[in-house]
XYZ file of C-alpha atoms in Angstrom:
510
model
C 104.750 79.971 101.304
C 102.379 82.348 103.654
C 103.824 80.302 106.373
C 107.432 80.877 105.634
C 106.474 84.610 104.767
C 105.410 84.802 108.379
C 108.238 83.373 109.746
C 110.455 85.632 107.824
C 108.588 88.492 109.387
C 109.117 87.277 112.724
C 112.841 86.702 111.894
C 113.062 90.344 111.057
C 112.011 91.621 114.230
C 114.176 88.892 116.310
C 117.429 88.967 114.519
C 119.419 92.014 115.005
C 122.194 93.214 112.626
C 121.105 90.277 110.457
C 122.941 87.806 112.524
C 123.114 84.366 110.304
C 123.801 82.383 113.275
C 120.676 83.630 115.232
C 118.620 83.610 112.129
C 119.199 79.919 111.807
C 118.620 79.186 115.327
C 115.495 80.832 115.371
C 114.282 79.171 112.179
C 115.248 75.785 113.858
C 113.092 76.601 116.920
C 110.270 77.442 114.834
C 110.769 74.202 112.676
C 110.900 71.912 115.840
C 107.957 73.765 117.650
C 105.725 73.448 114.460
C 106.905 69.639 114.252
C 106.068 68.928 117.617
C 102.353 70.542 117.190
C 101.784 68.418 114.412
C 103.016 65.268 116.203
C 100.764 66.174 118.902
C 97.721 66.313 116.493
C 98.532 63.081 115.183
C 98.831 61.314 118.629
C 95.296 62.663 119.284
C 93.811 60.165 116.405
C 95.664 57.181 117.694
C 93.540 54.294 118.623
C 94.876 51.557 121.081
C 98.531 51.855 120.758
C 98.626 55.416 121.881
C 101.746 54.920 124.382
C 103.713 52.879 121.742
C 103.261 55.713 119.467
C 103.971 58.232 122.106
C 107.631 56.306 122.637
C 107.885 56.151 118.827
C 107.647 59.963 118.599
C 110.191 60.699 121.398
C 112.621 58.786 119.274
C 111.542 60.662 116.170
C 111.732 64.169 117.972
C 115.484 63.364 118.914
C 116.332 62.248 115.387
C 114.625 65.581 113.915
C 116.207 67.854 116.306
C 119.641 66.378 115.146
C 118.690 66.592 111.600
C 118.151 70.368 112.053
C 121.585 70.542 113.725
C 123.585 69.143 111.290
C 125.736 71.213 108.981
C 127.279 69.841 106.028
C 128.768 66.293 105.730
C 129.261 64.208 108.898
C 132.999 63.325 108.288
C 135.976 65.473 107.160
C 137.794 63.833 104.440
C 141.337 64.853 105.806
C 140.572 63.221 109.128
C 139.980 59.718 107.746
C 142.450 57.179 108.229
C 142.753 53.554 107.561
C 142.042 51.327 110.758
C 144.841 50.155 112.671
C 145.991 46.551 111.694
C 145.009 45.034 114.818
C 141.274 46.591 114.794
C 140.279 44.195 111.692
C 141.341 40.622 112.306
C 141.538 37.885 109.755
C 138.718 35.019 110.230
C 141.687 32.503 109.893
C 143.525 33.850 113.132
C 139.876 33.602 114.982
C 139.604 30.167 113.700
C 143.045 28.851 114.634
C 142.151 29.376 118.317
C 139.850 26.284 118.001
C 136.699 25.829 119.931
C 136.469 24.893 123.961
C 135.277 21.383 124.859
C 131.874 22.941 125.884
C 130.421 25.100 123.186
C 127.165 24.687 125.007
C 128.199 27.281 127.677
C 129.055 29.793 124.771
C 125.703 29.107 122.718
C 123.551 29.485 126.057
C 124.907 33.122 126.214
C 123.818 33.901 122.521
C 120.829 35.213 121.035
C 120.004 35.280 117.217
C 118.237 38.452 115.906
C 117.085 38.682 112.446
C 116.064 42.060 110.821
C 112.641 41.181 109.478
C 111.196 44.771 108.555
C 111.122 44.470 104.857
C 108.537 43.431 102.219
C 109.112 41.538 99.143
C 108.028 44.441 96.683
C 111.098 44.825 94.967
C 110.923 41.035 93.761
C 107.202 41.488 92.814
C 106.010 39.836 96.215
C 103.166 40.875 98.535
C 103.948 40.665 102.461
C 107.219 40.186 104.349
C 110.105 39.268 102.400
C 111.114 36.505 105.041
C 108.013 34.577 103.735
C 109.477 34.124 99.939
C 110.388 30.744 99.043
C 114.036 30.496 98.445
C 115.119 26.805 98.250
C 112.821 23.463 98.283
C 109.889 25.457 99.385
C 111.694 26.674 102.310
C 111.278 30.550 103.229
C 113.912 32.826 104.418
C 112.273 32.360 107.742
C 112.157 28.408 107.702
C 115.743 28.118 106.894
C 116.618 30.614 109.984
C 114.340 28.301 112.235
C 116.304 25.001 110.947
C 119.529 26.398 111.549
C 119.104 27.414 115.171
C 116.788 24.281 115.858
C 119.963 22.258 114.642
C 122.235 24.245 116.988
C 119.971 23.750 119.692
C 119.551 19.978 119.194
C 123.194 19.214 118.244
C 124.560 21.089 121.511
C 121.535 20.747 123.729
C 121.380 24.515 124.154
C 118.496 27.100 124.179
C 119.647 29.965 121.778
C 116.362 31.542 120.978
C 115.408 33.576 117.852
C 114.355 37.190 117.959
C 112.777 38.830 114.939
C 112.723 42.666 114.521
C 109.487 43.316 112.600
C 108.196 46.499 111.303
C 104.472 47.740 111.100
C 104.512 46.614 107.440
C 105.488 43.007 108.403
C 104.341 42.274 112.017
C 100.896 40.748 111.354
C 101.696 38.439 108.671
C 104.923 37.381 110.457
C 102.907 36.511 113.629
C 100.472 34.447 111.864
C 103.280 32.183 110.296
C 104.897 31.825 113.328
C 102.396 29.305 114.594
C 103.883 26.777 112.300
C 106.908 26.635 114.590
C 105.268 25.952 117.925
C 106.691 22.454 117.708
C 110.264 23.224 116.802
C 113.081 23.520 119.465
C 113.447 27.260 119.198
C 111.673 30.081 121.116
C 110.759 32.716 119.048
C 110.160 36.190 120.249
C 109.443 39.476 118.272
C 109.306 42.869 118.831
C 108.338 46.050 116.324
C 110.764 48.674 115.561
C 109.515 52.215 115.345
C 107.096 53.899 113.125
C 108.005 57.391 112.205
C 106.367 60.037 110.202
C 107.523 60.865 106.583
C 107.970 64.714 106.118
C 107.286 66.747 103.354
C 110.488 67.977 101.752
C 109.244 71.372 101.451
C 107.556 72.335 104.656
C 109.423 69.727 106.822
C 106.232 68.569 108.494
C 104.498 65.279 108.540
C 102.599 64.237 105.585
C 100.257 61.916 107.367
C 96.920 63.300 108.469
C 96.084 60.755 111.249
C 97.828 57.506 112.936
C 96.038 55.150 110.507
C 97.925 52.816 108.404
C 95.205 52.585 105.878
C 93.550 55.048 103.663
C 95.178 58.610 103.011
C 97.779 58.338 105.574
C 99.066 54.693 104.372
C 101.936 56.438 102.617
C 102.912 58.728 105.632
C 104.822 56.334 107.720
C 107.771 54.315 107.226
C 110.397 52.272 109.844
C 113.543 54.160 110.317
C 116.106 51.728 109.275
C 117.951 49.283 111.313
C 119.662 51.522 113.512
C 116.481 51.546 115.392
C 117.085 48.263 116.800
C 118.789 49.687 119.819
C 116.071 51.854 120.843
C 113.080 49.581 120.213
C 114.625 46.616 121.633
C 115.226 48.410 124.717
C 111.552 49.911 124.789
C 110.003 46.508 124.085
C 111.513 45.134 127.556
C 112.784 42.007 125.872
C 116.441 43.221 126.033
C 115.910 43.461 129.926
C 114.173 39.788 129.852
C 116.904 38.305 127.830
C 119.770 39.860 130.249
C 117.842 38.151 133.291
C 117.718 34.901 131.439
C 121.753 34.991 131.319
C 122.129 36.028 127.849
C 125.114 38.109 126.592
C 125.312 38.482 123.151
C 122.996 39.244 120.065
C 124.042 38.069 116.555
C 122.294 40.216 114.275
C 121.803 40.053 110.445
C 119.498 40.801 107.467
C 116.919 37.802 107.362
C 117.766 37.700 103.368
C 121.265 37.100 104.082
C 121.581 33.480 103.649
C 125.327 33.253 104.726
C 124.669 34.904 108.022
C 124.717 31.536 110.370
C 125.809 31.198 113.811
C 129.727 31.037 113.650
C 130.937 29.362 116.764
C 134.532 30.684 116.392
C 133.441 34.205 116.274
C 131.077 33.382 119.352
C 133.986 32.045 121.216
C 136.421 34.593 120.383
C 133.618 36.993 122.090
C 133.229 35.151 125.359
C 136.766 34.217 125.925
C 138.071 37.708 126.332
C 139.390 38.683 129.546
C 136.720 40.993 131.740
C 138.647 44.355 131.401
C 138.932 43.750 127.559
C 135.611 42.416 126.716
C 134.644 43.124 123.091
C 131.337 44.868 123.093
C 130.885 44.792 119.186
C 132.137 42.806 116.191
C 131.322 43.838 112.799
C 131.831 41.078 109.905
C 133.497 42.503 106.929
C 134.596 40.908 103.757
C 136.810 41.989 100.716
C 135.293 44.143 98.481
C 134.704 43.411 94.803
C 133.555 45.665 92.129
C 129.848 44.636 92.592
C 130.350 46.188 96.333
C 131.452 49.512 95.773
C 128.512 51.211 97.507
C 128.931 49.078 100.798
C 129.870 50.658 103.991
C 133.506 50.241 104.789
C 135.276 50.750 108.335
C 137.749 53.526 108.738
C 139.568 55.206 111.890
C 138.418 58.561 112.656
C 139.068 60.458 115.488
C 140.776 57.632 117.326
C 137.713 55.398 117.079
C 136.728 52.469 114.631
C 133.711 53.850 112.550
C 131.672 52.899 109.696
C 131.578 55.099 106.708
C 128.403 54.931 104.387
C 128.212 56.269 100.659
C 125.660 58.775 101.980
C 128.180 60.341 104.193
C 130.908 60.913 101.502
C 131.284 64.313 100.057
C 130.560 64.339 96.510
C 133.963 65.169 95.443
C 135.197 61.962 97.191
C 132.751 59.412 96.153
C 134.911 57.980 93.615
C 137.717 57.489 96.020
C 135.247 55.807 98.414
C 134.263 53.378 95.688
C 137.725 52.583 94.989
C 138.740 48.825 95.757
C 142.625 49.702 96.353
C 141.805 52.341 98.943
C 138.848 50.986 100.827
C 139.104 47.149 100.393
C 136.507 45.890 102.868
C 132.832 46.351 103.251
C 130.362 46.082 105.957
C 128.137 42.493 105.746
C 125.733 43.960 108.346
C 126.517 40.553 110.549
C 126.884 42.063 113.915
C 127.662 40.561 117.395
C 126.813 43.015 120.247
C 126.944 42.925 123.841
C 123.365 43.285 125.462
C 124.812 44.799 128.626
C 126.475 47.483 126.391
C 123.111 48.009 124.456
C 121.502 48.541 127.919
C 124.273 51.049 129.238
C 124.269 53.151 126.139
C 120.409 53.398 125.718
C 120.331 54.398 129.654
C 123.187 56.926 129.157
C 121.553 58.607 125.954
C 124.880 57.575 124.512
C 124.012 55.721 121.261
C 125.392 58.090 118.464
C 124.451 57.206 114.714
C 124.595 59.550 111.766
C 121.613 60.482 110.274
C 120.895 59.043 106.828
C 118.466 61.368 104.754
C 116.512 59.208 102.306
C 114.746 61.020 99.740
C 111.355 59.379 98.265
C 108.734 60.365 95.986
C 105.141 59.145 96.921
C 102.551 57.818 94.085
C 101.012 61.297 94.114
C 104.305 62.767 93.158
C 104.964 64.665 96.510
C 108.633 64.506 97.487
C 109.371 63.344 101.118
C 112.293 62.437 103.224
C 112.792 59.645 105.534
C 115.403 59.983 108.336
C 116.972 56.766 109.075
C 120.134 55.452 110.854
C 122.159 51.964 110.294
C 122.824 49.638 113.146
C 126.315 49.245 112.126
C 127.032 53.179 112.764
C 126.880 52.764 116.520
C 130.217 50.754 116.413
C 131.920 53.703 117.639
C 130.005 54.046 120.791
C 131.210 50.537 122.023
C 134.172 49.686 123.884
C 136.985 47.299 122.059
C 134.931 47.192 118.933
C 136.497 44.921 116.377
C 136.081 44.040 112.547
C 136.707 40.556 111.346
C 137.177 39.942 107.819
C 135.314 36.675 106.928
C 134.975 34.600 103.993
C 132.623 35.935 101.367
C 130.561 32.977 101.957
C 129.323 34.799 105.043
C 127.629 37.351 102.558
C 125.013 35.753 100.548
C 122.312 38.361 100.361
C 119.048 37.534 97.987
C 117.967 40.904 96.781
C 116.726 40.005 93.370
C 115.789 37.162 91.438
C 119.313 36.991 90.017
C 120.399 36.197 93.440
C 117.573 33.776 93.829
C 118.709 31.928 90.880
C 122.175 31.419 92.185
C 120.721 29.948 95.591
C 118.224 27.493 94.108
C 120.924 26.334 91.824
C 123.091 23.091 92.167
C 126.001 25.555 93.206
C 124.748 25.273 96.904
C 123.832 22.211 98.877
C 121.114 22.898 101.594
C 121.795 21.104 105.157
C 119.906 21.717 108.229
C 119.023 25.326 107.130
C 122.443 26.489 105.794
C 123.728 26.601 102.341
C 127.246 25.841 101.492
C 128.972 26.020 98.200
C 128.877 22.569 96.378
C 132.195 20.685 96.516
C 131.795 20.096 92.878
C 132.267 23.889 91.969
C 136.009 24.053 91.143
C 136.284 28.208 91.824
C 135.227 29.629 95.237
C 133.619 32.617 93.595
C 130.038 32.425 92.736
C 129.174 33.406 88.817
C 128.029 37.092 88.089
C 124.445 36.635 87.208
C 122.095 39.437 85.369
C 118.587 38.308 84.655
C 116.672 41.251 82.590
C 113.514 42.946 83.562
C 111.156 40.047 82.516
C 112.532 38.279 85.378
C 112.346 40.996 88.004
C 109.048 39.556 89.941
C 109.508 35.924 91.639
C 106.303 34.431 89.895
C 107.447 35.697 86.180
C 110.961 34.302 86.927
C 109.582 30.986 88.407
C 107.451 30.479 84.792
C 110.424 31.062 82.843
C 112.445 28.343 84.286
C 111.022 24.685 83.777
C 113.797 23.722 86.101
C 116.932 25.639 87.479
C 119.856 25.110 84.969
C 123.038 23.315 85.710
C 125.433 26.123 86.719
C 128.399 24.317 88.301
C 130.806 25.606 85.665
C 129.220 29.009 84.863
C 131.309 32.180 84.977
C 128.816 34.863 83.799
C 125.186 34.801 82.594
C 123.452 37.708 81.274
C 119.602 37.238 79.952
C 117.577 39.901 78.224
C 113.975 39.995 77.039
C 111.427 37.241 76.613
C 113.638 34.169 77.206
C 112.273 30.870 78.581
C 114.661 27.736 79.932
C 113.422 23.957 79.319
C 114.387 21.203 81.533
C 117.851 20.017 82.270
C 119.631 23.062 80.610
C 123.410 23.376 81.541
C 125.254 26.649 81.321
C 128.986 26.946 81.289
C 131.540 29.710 80.865
C 130.102 32.944 79.764
C 126.474 32.677 78.444
C 124.682 35.655 76.830
C 121.035 35.371 75.871
C 119.548 38.429 74.421
C 115.946 38.474 72.979
C 115.219 41.745 71.129
C 111.904 43.392 71.305
C 109.278 41.405 69.645
C 111.446 38.259 69.618
C 111.311 35.362 71.972
C 114.077 32.589 72.612
C 112.991 29.183 74.103
C 116.281 27.354 75.357
C 115.462 23.380 74.357
C 115.315 21.132 77.258
C 118.625 19.214 77.485
C 120.817 22.153 75.789
C 124.479 22.629 76.922
C 125.154 26.158 76.320
C 129.187 26.967 77.086
C 130.774 29.978 76.128
C 127.695 31.196 73.651
C 125.800 34.276 72.798
C 122.308 33.421 71.748
C 120.083 36.282 69.879
C 117.376 36.709 67.467
C 114.356 34.542 67.506
C 114.093 30.952 68.529
C 110.502 29.489 69.335
C 109.990 25.819 70.314
C 106.142 24.919 70.066
C 104.248 22.010 71.164
C 103.318 19.516 68.510
């Protein structure tokens, strides 16, 4: 408070006629100056990575400067229009073109990039989320490597894998990469930036030094996947891949098991005439009631643009969530021109809306994180396009409910790719909601002696202390609720079809 009193006294002297605009400008300059001074102090504590930290801070300063400039919502609601018909193509239309005889030529221009900055903490796991086992002891990373290796062997190509790690995941990921040295996939890594969390009240960093352990451990965060452009460029890897003849990256979240290389989309990209080259493709898919918070594509000031729920004025949030007005959402499967990223970075023309992410640290301190989203840059690229893809290309594993689906017989696994079983009569996946007893992967695994047969399941809700024996079959709508203090053991070999199970059911070894 004393600091703000001093600022205010300064403003009384500096601001004639109590001009609000000047008042705000002086305040902004004061905040920026204080931030720069604190960042210099932090940099002075850096050990061997001072140059990297300096680059990170340059990016953070730009973001912080823009954050201080922002007034009100980043979109004016009346200016929002539905995208023109030809700006979002149906996947079927892309597929109809067929494939060229020499698919290898297209594949050799491609790099697969996986966003690998997240931890498995939301599923009760330590370390990178990509190292959680999801199917037959295979991790997300194993499946990714298998997919790309299969492509390289089938078409005799050299599609590399690039992992964007964060300071949270880099060390553990690098250790595990040694196991892939004999696979036919070149694997590169680079780190996204490390930005300081800001105290919500003072708007200054909470970290006291550059350390990642001890009291400053909570002071840092990876600034969202929109950071990919700057950190990829700064790493030197972008330049290296362009020199090797690579033209496009296919970017996706490593926990989206539906995000495999699609040869039809790739062919559409590389077959465009030079003057009309599409620099950015966003895969979108039809919205269901489960996806109401997902970002959507709009036409805004003559450009295709990604609209996220965080940018929507409060009065219009319900309208944004409407399935009838905004029919599609962003899967975060993106195809982007490497040359275009290089150009936009060098012109300092990469413009992404700032996402202000509030957090509360363990001690109760309120902080904010300034982040950006990779898809938000769509408006900066020439001839950007949305492709409305089948839902099967969006299969994220965010919870153990998702994990149950991908571990079940609903899917078959071949060469690292999951496909819906032909025995499933409906193309949609069942709605599964497992209760808090299943949140952590270890607890979840203990509660299933084997994964139930779910081929004919529509809906499953499980709440409370529930376990499943071997060879259980679930069909239709199944709801199992064990009240507090009760336990339900579903016996081995049970078949539950359109059943509600509640109360107490214990099966004890004799």
